[in-house]
Amino acid sequence: MELLDIAIVGCGPAGLSAAVNAKIRNKVIKVFGAEVCSPKLASAPWIDNYLGFHQITGTELRDLYLAHIEEMGIEIYRTRVDNIVPMDSTFMLAAKTDMFEAKAIIIATGVSQTSYLPGERDFVGRGVSYCGTCDGPLYRSKTVAVVAYTHEGVEEANYLVTVAEKVFFLPQMKDYHGLSSQVEIVNGRPLGVLGEGHVTHLALKDQQLEVAGVFIFRDVTPAEQLLSGLNQFQGAIVVDRSMATNIPGVFAAGDSTGRPFQLAKAVGEGLVAGLSAASYIDKSASIK
C-alpha cells in the first residue's frame, strides 16, 4: 500500500488550493473527490467578488482550477472517502472497497446542501449509516431504507439488496436509473428517524417504514462520520490559524470550517492547510 504524505478529502476550491501548495512543497499527495468537483461552484451564473476574475461564470472558474491541477500532474481520485481511522503515526482512509494510508489529512469536503433529518444524528452508529459497503453486512437478512440525494445512493442500494432481506429506496432526486428491480421504491420525503436505543422506523408523511437501518447518501459525508472525535461547533469543524483541528495531523479548510461560504476564504484556507500539513510532516520527520 502506497504511503501518502497528505490525503486531501474534497476537490472544491479549498481542496484544490491545498493540493497545489502541498505539491509545491514536494509532498506525495492524493485528492479524493466526487465525480463532479464543486457542483455548487459550477452552478454559479456569475462571480463578481473574486479578485482578478471580474464577471466569470462558476463553470469557467472551475475549469481553470482543474486545468491548473492537471498541469501540475495532480490526480483526482474520483471516489468519496467514507471513513478515516487514526493509526499510531498515520491515518487509514476507506474509499468504498479501497484503502489508503497517509501521514496527514486535509478535510475540505464543504457543506451539504441538505439538512439532517430529525433523529438522524442521534442514531449514527445505531442504525444510521452513510456507507453501505462498510456497514451493509451488519444488516444481513434485515430490512433497511436508503435515502438518496445523489446517484451514489443507487449504487449502494444495489449492493445492499444483495445482503439485506429488503431494501426501501427513497429517491430525493429525479434521476435514479440503474436501480435494481429488487429494490422497492417509496416516493416521499423522509421526515425523521425513530427508535429506542436503535433505529426502528423511518417516518414519512403518511406512513412509518419499519426498518433496522437507514442509509443516507448526500453530496457530503458528515464530519463526525468521516473522522470520529473531531471538534465541531454549530456544524463547523473547529480549527486554529494554521487550519489544524484538535486531532494532530488533521487539518480542515473551506466551507467545512464555517461561514462565510466564499471562494476567497476557501482558497486562502486551502493554501494555509496545505502549507501547514507539509510543515507538520517535515517536523514529524525531524523528530524521528
PDB file of C-alpha atoms in Angstrom, residues 56-219:
ATOM      1  CA  ILE A  56     -16.586  34.974 -14.669  1.00  0.00           C
ATOM      2  CA  THR A  57     -19.029  32.082 -14.533  1.00  0.00           C
ATOM      3  CA  GLY A  58     -18.683  29.343 -11.948  1.00  0.00           C
ATOM      4  CA  THR A  59     -18.125  26.742 -14.647  1.00  0.00           C
ATOM      5  CA  GLU A  60     -15.366  28.804 -16.263  1.00  0.00           C
ATOM      6  CA  LEU A  61     -13.580  29.287 -12.953  1.00  0.00           C
ATOM      7  CA  ARG A  62     -13.852  25.621 -12.032  1.00  0.00           C
ATOM      8  CA  ASP A  63     -12.430  24.652 -15.426  1.00  0.00           C
ATOM      9  CA  LEU A  64      -9.456  26.943 -14.756  1.00  0.00           C
ATOM     10  CA  TYR A  65      -8.933  25.267 -11.372  1.00  0.00           C
ATOM     11  CA  LEU A  66      -8.993  21.795 -12.912  1.00  0.00           C
ATOM     12  CA  ALA A  67      -6.653  22.823 -15.747  1.00  0.00           C
ATOM     13  CA  HIS A  68      -4.188  24.134 -13.143  1.00  0.00           C
ATOM     14  CA  ILE A  69      -4.353  20.854 -11.238  1.00  0.00           C
ATOM     15  CA  GLU A  70      -3.864  18.800 -14.397  1.00  0.00           C
ATOM     16  CA  GLU A  71      -0.908  20.918 -15.478  1.00  0.00           C
ATOM     17  CA  MET A  72       0.785  20.203 -12.142  1.00  0.00           C
ATOM     18  CA  GLY A  73       0.241  16.469 -12.525  1.00  0.00           C
ATOM     19  CA  ILE A  74      -2.168  16.215  -9.595  1.00  0.00           C
ATOM     20  CA  GLU A  75      -4.632  13.364  -9.961  1.00  0.00           C
ATOM     21  CA  ILE A  76      -8.134  13.434  -8.509  1.00  0.00           C
ATOM     22  CA  TYR A  77      -9.263  10.040  -7.273  1.00  0.00           C
ATOM     23  CA  ARG A  78     -12.973  10.105  -8.106  1.00  0.00           C
ATOM     24  CA  THR A  79     -14.248   8.198  -5.104  1.00  0.00           C
ATOM     25  CA  ARG A  80     -15.743   9.508  -1.899  1.00  0.00           C
ATOM     26  CA  VAL A  81     -13.883   8.767   1.329  1.00  0.00           C
ATOM     27  CA  ASP A  82     -16.256   7.046   3.747  1.00  0.00           C
ATOM     28  CA  ASN A  83     -14.122   6.817   6.859  1.00  0.00           C
ATOM     29  CA  ILE A  84     -10.758   7.902   8.279  1.00  0.00           C
ATOM     30  CA  VAL A  85      -9.151   5.980  11.143  1.00  0.00           C
ATOM     31  CA  PRO A  86      -6.125   7.285  13.101  1.00  0.00           C
ATOM     32  CA  MET A  87      -3.323   4.727  13.488  1.00  0.00           C
ATOM     33  CA  ASP A  88      -0.091   5.058  15.510  1.00  0.00           C
ATOM     34  CA  SER A  89       1.531   7.683  13.300  1.00  0.00           C
ATOM     35  CA  THR A  90      -0.588   7.623  10.145  1.00  0.00           C
ATOM     36  CA  PHE A  91      -4.215   7.537   9.043  1.00  0.00           C
ATOM     37  CA  MET A  92      -6.132   4.855   7.141  1.00  0.00           C
ATOM     38  CA  LEU A  93      -8.740   6.019   4.650  1.00  0.00           C
ATOM     39  CA  ALA A  94     -11.567   3.814   3.384  1.00  0.00           C
ATOM     40  CA  ALA A  95     -12.935   4.775  -0.031  1.00  0.00           C
ATOM     41  CA  LYS A  96     -15.539   2.174  -0.954  1.00  0.00           C
ATOM     42  CA  THR A  97     -13.504  -1.051  -1.226  1.00  0.00           C
ATOM     43  CA  ASP A  98     -10.096   0.672  -1.462  1.00  0.00           C
ATOM     44  CA  MET A  99      -7.796   1.537   1.435  1.00  0.00           C
ATOM     45  CA  PHE A 100      -5.161   4.267   1.583  1.00  0.00           C
ATOM     46  CA  GLU A 101      -2.615   5.382   4.176  1.00  0.00           C
ATOM     47  CA  ALA A 102      -1.448   8.951   4.777  1.00  0.00           C
ATOM     48  CA  LYS A 103       0.745  10.842   7.220  1.00  0.00           C
ATOM     49  CA  ALA A 104      -1.599  13.849   7.300  1.00  0.00           C
ATOM     50  CA  ILE A 105      -5.172  14.653   6.316  1.00  0.00           C
ATOM     51  CA  ILE A 106      -6.816  17.784   4.955  1.00  0.00           C
ATOM     52  CA  ILE A 107     -10.611  17.803   5.140  1.00  0.00           C
ATOM     53  CA  ALA A 108     -12.132  20.092   2.509  1.00  0.00           C
ATOM     54  CA  THR A 109     -15.475  18.435   1.959  1.00  0.00           C
ATOM     55  CA  GLY A 110     -17.607  21.565   2.050  1.00  0.00           C
ATOM     56  CA  VAL A 111     -21.104  21.517   3.492  1.00  0.00           C
ATOM     57  CA  SER A 112     -24.120  19.512   2.438  1.00  0.00           C
ATOM     58  CA  GLN A 113     -26.938  21.269   0.623  1.00  0.00           C
ATOM     59  CA  THR A 114     -29.460  19.226   2.614  1.00  0.00           C
ATOM     60  CA  SER A 115     -30.231  19.332   6.324  1.00  0.00           C
ATOM     61  CA  TYR A 116     -30.038  16.500   8.822  1.00  0.00           C
ATOM     62  CA  LEU A 117     -33.248  14.592   9.383  1.00  0.00           C
ATOM     63  CA  PRO A 118     -34.779  14.826  12.857  1.00  0.00           C
ATOM     64  CA  GLY A 119     -33.290  11.997  14.904  1.00  0.00           C
ATOM     65  CA  GLU A 120     -30.578  11.247  12.342  1.00  0.00           C
ATOM     66  CA  ARG A 121     -27.579  12.312  14.392  1.00  0.00           C
ATOM     67  CA  ASP A 122     -28.944  10.590  17.498  1.00  0.00           C
ATOM     68  CA  PHE A 123     -28.733   7.206  15.786  1.00  0.00           C
ATOM     69  CA  VAL A 124     -25.404   7.415  13.957  1.00  0.00           C
ATOM     70  CA  GLY A 125     -23.748   4.054  14.617  1.00  0.00           C
ATOM     71  CA  ARG A 126     -27.028   2.715  15.970  1.00  0.00           C
ATOM     72  CA  GLY A 127     -28.882   2.221  12.744  1.00  0.00           C
ATOM     73  CA  VAL A 128     -27.975   5.316  10.737  1.00  0.00           C
ATOM     74  CA  SER A 129     -25.107   4.885   8.295  1.00  0.00           C
ATOM     75  CA  TYR A 130     -23.568   6.754   5.381  1.00  0.00           C
ATOM     76  CA  CYS A 131     -21.739   3.794   3.810  1.00  0.00           C
ATOM     77  CA  GLY A 132     -23.496   0.699   2.516  1.00  0.00           C
ATOM     78  CA  THR A 133     -20.290  -1.090   1.590  1.00  0.00           C
ATOM     79  CA  CYS A 134     -18.905  -0.548   5.099  1.00  0.00           C
ATOM     80  CA  ASP A 135     -21.948  -1.362   7.213  1.00  0.00           C
ATOM     81  CA  GLY A 136     -24.154  -3.413   4.905  1.00  0.00           C
ATOM     82  CA  PRO A 137     -23.064  -6.809   6.306  1.00  0.00           C
ATOM     83  CA  LEU A 138     -24.410  -5.749   9.719  1.00  0.00           C
ATOM     84  CA  TYR A 139     -27.910  -5.807   8.230  1.00  0.00           C
ATOM     85  CA  ARG A 140     -27.831  -9.226   6.656  1.00  0.00           C
ATOM     86  CA  SER A 141     -31.379 -10.619   6.411  1.00  0.00           C
ATOM     87  CA  LYS A 142     -32.824  -7.371   7.815  1.00  0.00           C
ATOM     88  CA  THR A 143     -34.899  -4.563   6.301  1.00  0.00           C
ATOM     89  CA  VAL A 144     -33.225  -1.230   5.575  1.00  0.00           C
ATOM     90  CA  ALA A 145     -34.078   2.065   3.915  1.00  0.00           C
ATOM     91  CA  VAL A 146     -31.889   4.072   1.558  1.00  0.00           C
ATOM     92  CA  VAL A 147     -32.454   7.832   1.411  1.00  0.00           C
ATOM     93  CA  ALA A 148     -30.682   9.022  -1.734  1.00  0.00           C
ATOM     94  CA  TYR A 149     -29.926  12.657  -2.505  1.00  0.00           C
ATOM     95  CA  THR A 150     -27.269  11.672  -5.072  1.00  0.00           C
ATOM     96  CA  HIS A 151     -26.847   8.874  -7.603  1.00  0.00           C
ATOM     97  CA  GLU A 152     -24.383   7.191  -5.275  1.00  0.00           C
ATOM     98  CA  GLY A 153     -27.443   6.004  -3.373  1.00  0.00           C
ATOM     99  CA  VAL A 154     -28.431   3.886  -6.378  1.00  0.00           C
ATOM    100  CA  GLU A 155     -25.109   2.042  -6.365  1.00  0.00           C
ATOM    101  CA  GLU A 156     -25.264   1.489  -2.620  1.00  0.00           C
ATOM    102  CA  ALA A 157     -28.881   0.296  -2.738  1.00  0.00           C
ATOM    103  CA  ASN A 158     -27.935  -2.210  -5.437  1.00  0.00           C
ATOM    104  CA  TYR A 159     -25.259  -3.565  -3.118  1.00  0.00           C
ATOM    105  CA  LEU A 160     -27.448  -3.578  -0.025  1.00  0.00           C
ATOM    106  CA  VAL A 161     -30.148  -5.606  -1.760  1.00  0.00           C
ATOM    107  CA  THR A 162     -27.623  -8.452  -2.057  1.00  0.00           C
ATOM    108  CA  VAL A 163     -27.236  -8.701   1.728  1.00  0.00           C
ATOM    109  CA  ALA A 164     -30.408  -7.287   3.302  1.00  0.00           C
ATOM    110  CA  GLU A 165     -33.749  -9.042   3.283  1.00  0.00           C
ATOM    111  CA  LYS A 166     -35.491  -5.953   1.913  1.00  0.00           C
ATOM    112  CA  VAL A 167     -34.405  -2.503   0.757  1.00  0.00           C
ATOM    113  CA  PHE A 168     -36.703   0.517   0.574  1.00  0.00           C
ATOM    114  CA  PHE A 169     -35.391   3.245  -1.732  1.00  0.00           C
ATOM    115  CA  LEU A 170     -36.474   6.855  -1.211  1.00  0.00           C
ATOM    116  CA  PRO A 171     -35.191   8.933  -4.150  1.00  0.00           C
ATOM    117  CA  GLN A 172     -34.742  12.622  -3.357  1.00  0.00           C
ATOM    118  CA  MET A 173     -33.523  13.340  -6.888  1.00  0.00           C
ATOM    119  CA  LYS A 174     -35.082  12.886 -10.321  1.00  0.00           C
ATOM    120  CA  ASP A 175     -32.594  10.526 -11.937  1.00  0.00           C
ATOM    121  CA  TYR A 176     -32.135   7.097 -10.376  1.00  0.00           C
ATOM    122  CA  HIS A 177     -31.550   4.993 -13.472  1.00  0.00           C
ATOM    123  CA  GLY A 178     -29.773   1.683 -12.955  1.00  0.00           C
ATOM    124  CA  LEU A 179     -31.643   0.832  -9.752  1.00  0.00           C
ATOM    125  CA  SER A 180     -32.106  -2.909  -9.231  1.00  0.00           C
ATOM    126  CA  SER A 181     -35.640  -4.188  -9.780  1.00  0.00           C
ATOM    127  CA  GLN A 182     -35.317  -5.976  -6.435  1.00  0.00           C
ATOM    128  CA  VAL A 183     -35.272  -2.646  -4.601  1.00  0.00           C
ATOM    129  CA  GLU A 184     -38.666  -1.272  -3.554  1.00  0.00           C
ATOM    130  CA  ILE A 185     -39.144   2.389  -4.458  1.00  0.00           C
ATOM    131  CA  VAL A 186     -41.003   4.512  -1.911  1.00  0.00           C
ATOM    132  CA  ASN A 187     -41.845   8.022  -3.072  1.00  0.00           C
ATOM    133  CA  GLY A 188     -41.975  10.724  -0.451  1.00  0.00           C
ATOM    134  CA  ARG A 189     -39.839  12.921   1.739  1.00  0.00           C
ATOM    135  CA  PRO A 190     -38.399  11.377   4.905  1.00  0.00           C
ATOM    136  CA  LEU A 191     -39.456  13.303   7.999  1.00  0.00           C
ATOM    137  CA  GLY A 192     -37.336  11.687  10.682  1.00  0.00           C
ATOM    138  CA  VAL A 193     -35.538   8.654  12.074  1.00  0.00           C
ATOM    139  CA  LEU A 194     -37.253   6.942  15.001  1.00  0.00           C
ATOM    140  CA  GLY A 195     -36.175   4.344  17.519  1.00  0.00           C
ATOM    141  CA  GLU A 196     -35.400   3.418  21.100  1.00  0.00           C
ATOM    142  CA  GLY A 197     -31.708   2.760  21.540  1.00  0.00           C
ATOM    143  CA  HIS A 198     -31.540   1.658  17.902  1.00  0.00           C
ATOM    144  CA  VAL A 199     -33.360   2.617  14.716  1.00  0.00           C
ATOM    145  CA  THR A 200     -36.794   1.037  14.380  1.00  0.00           C
ATOM    146  CA  HIS A 201     -38.636   3.226  11.861  1.00  0.00           C
ATOM    147  CA  LEU A 202     -38.226   5.866   9.172  1.00  0.00           C
ATOM    148  CA  ALA A 203     -41.074   8.377   9.300  1.00  0.00           C
ATOM    149  CA  LEU A 204     -42.784   9.694   6.164  1.00  0.00           C
ATOM    150  CA  LYS A 205     -45.832  11.926   5.841  1.00  0.00           C
ATOM    151  CA  ASP A 206     -48.373   9.127   5.520  1.00  0.00           C
ATOM    152  CA  GLN A 207     -46.555   6.109   6.942  1.00  0.00           C
ATOM    153  CA  GLN A 208     -43.705   4.759   9.027  1.00  0.00           C
ATOM    154  CA  LEU A 209     -41.374   2.221   7.445  1.00  0.00           C
ATOM    155  CA  GLU A 210     -40.256  -0.465   9.867  1.00  0.00           C
ATOM    156  CA  VAL A 211     -36.509  -0.797   9.326  1.00  0.00           C
ATOM    157  CA  ALA A 212     -33.395  -1.857  11.204  1.00  0.00           C
ATOM    158  CA  GLY A 213     -31.168   0.622   9.403  1.00  0.00           C
ATOM    159  CA  VAL A 214     -31.306   3.869   7.436  1.00  0.00           C
ATOM    160  CA  PHE A 215     -28.556   4.583   4.888  1.00  0.00           C
ATOM    161  CA  ILE A 216     -28.333   8.231   3.844  1.00  0.00           C
ATOM    162  CA  PHE A 217     -26.370   9.406   0.808  1.00  0.00           C
ATOM    163  CA  ARG A 218     -25.779  13.126   0.358  1.00  0.00           C
ATOM    164  CA  ASP A 219     -23.257  15.189  -1.547  1.00  0.00           C
TER     165      ASP A 219
END
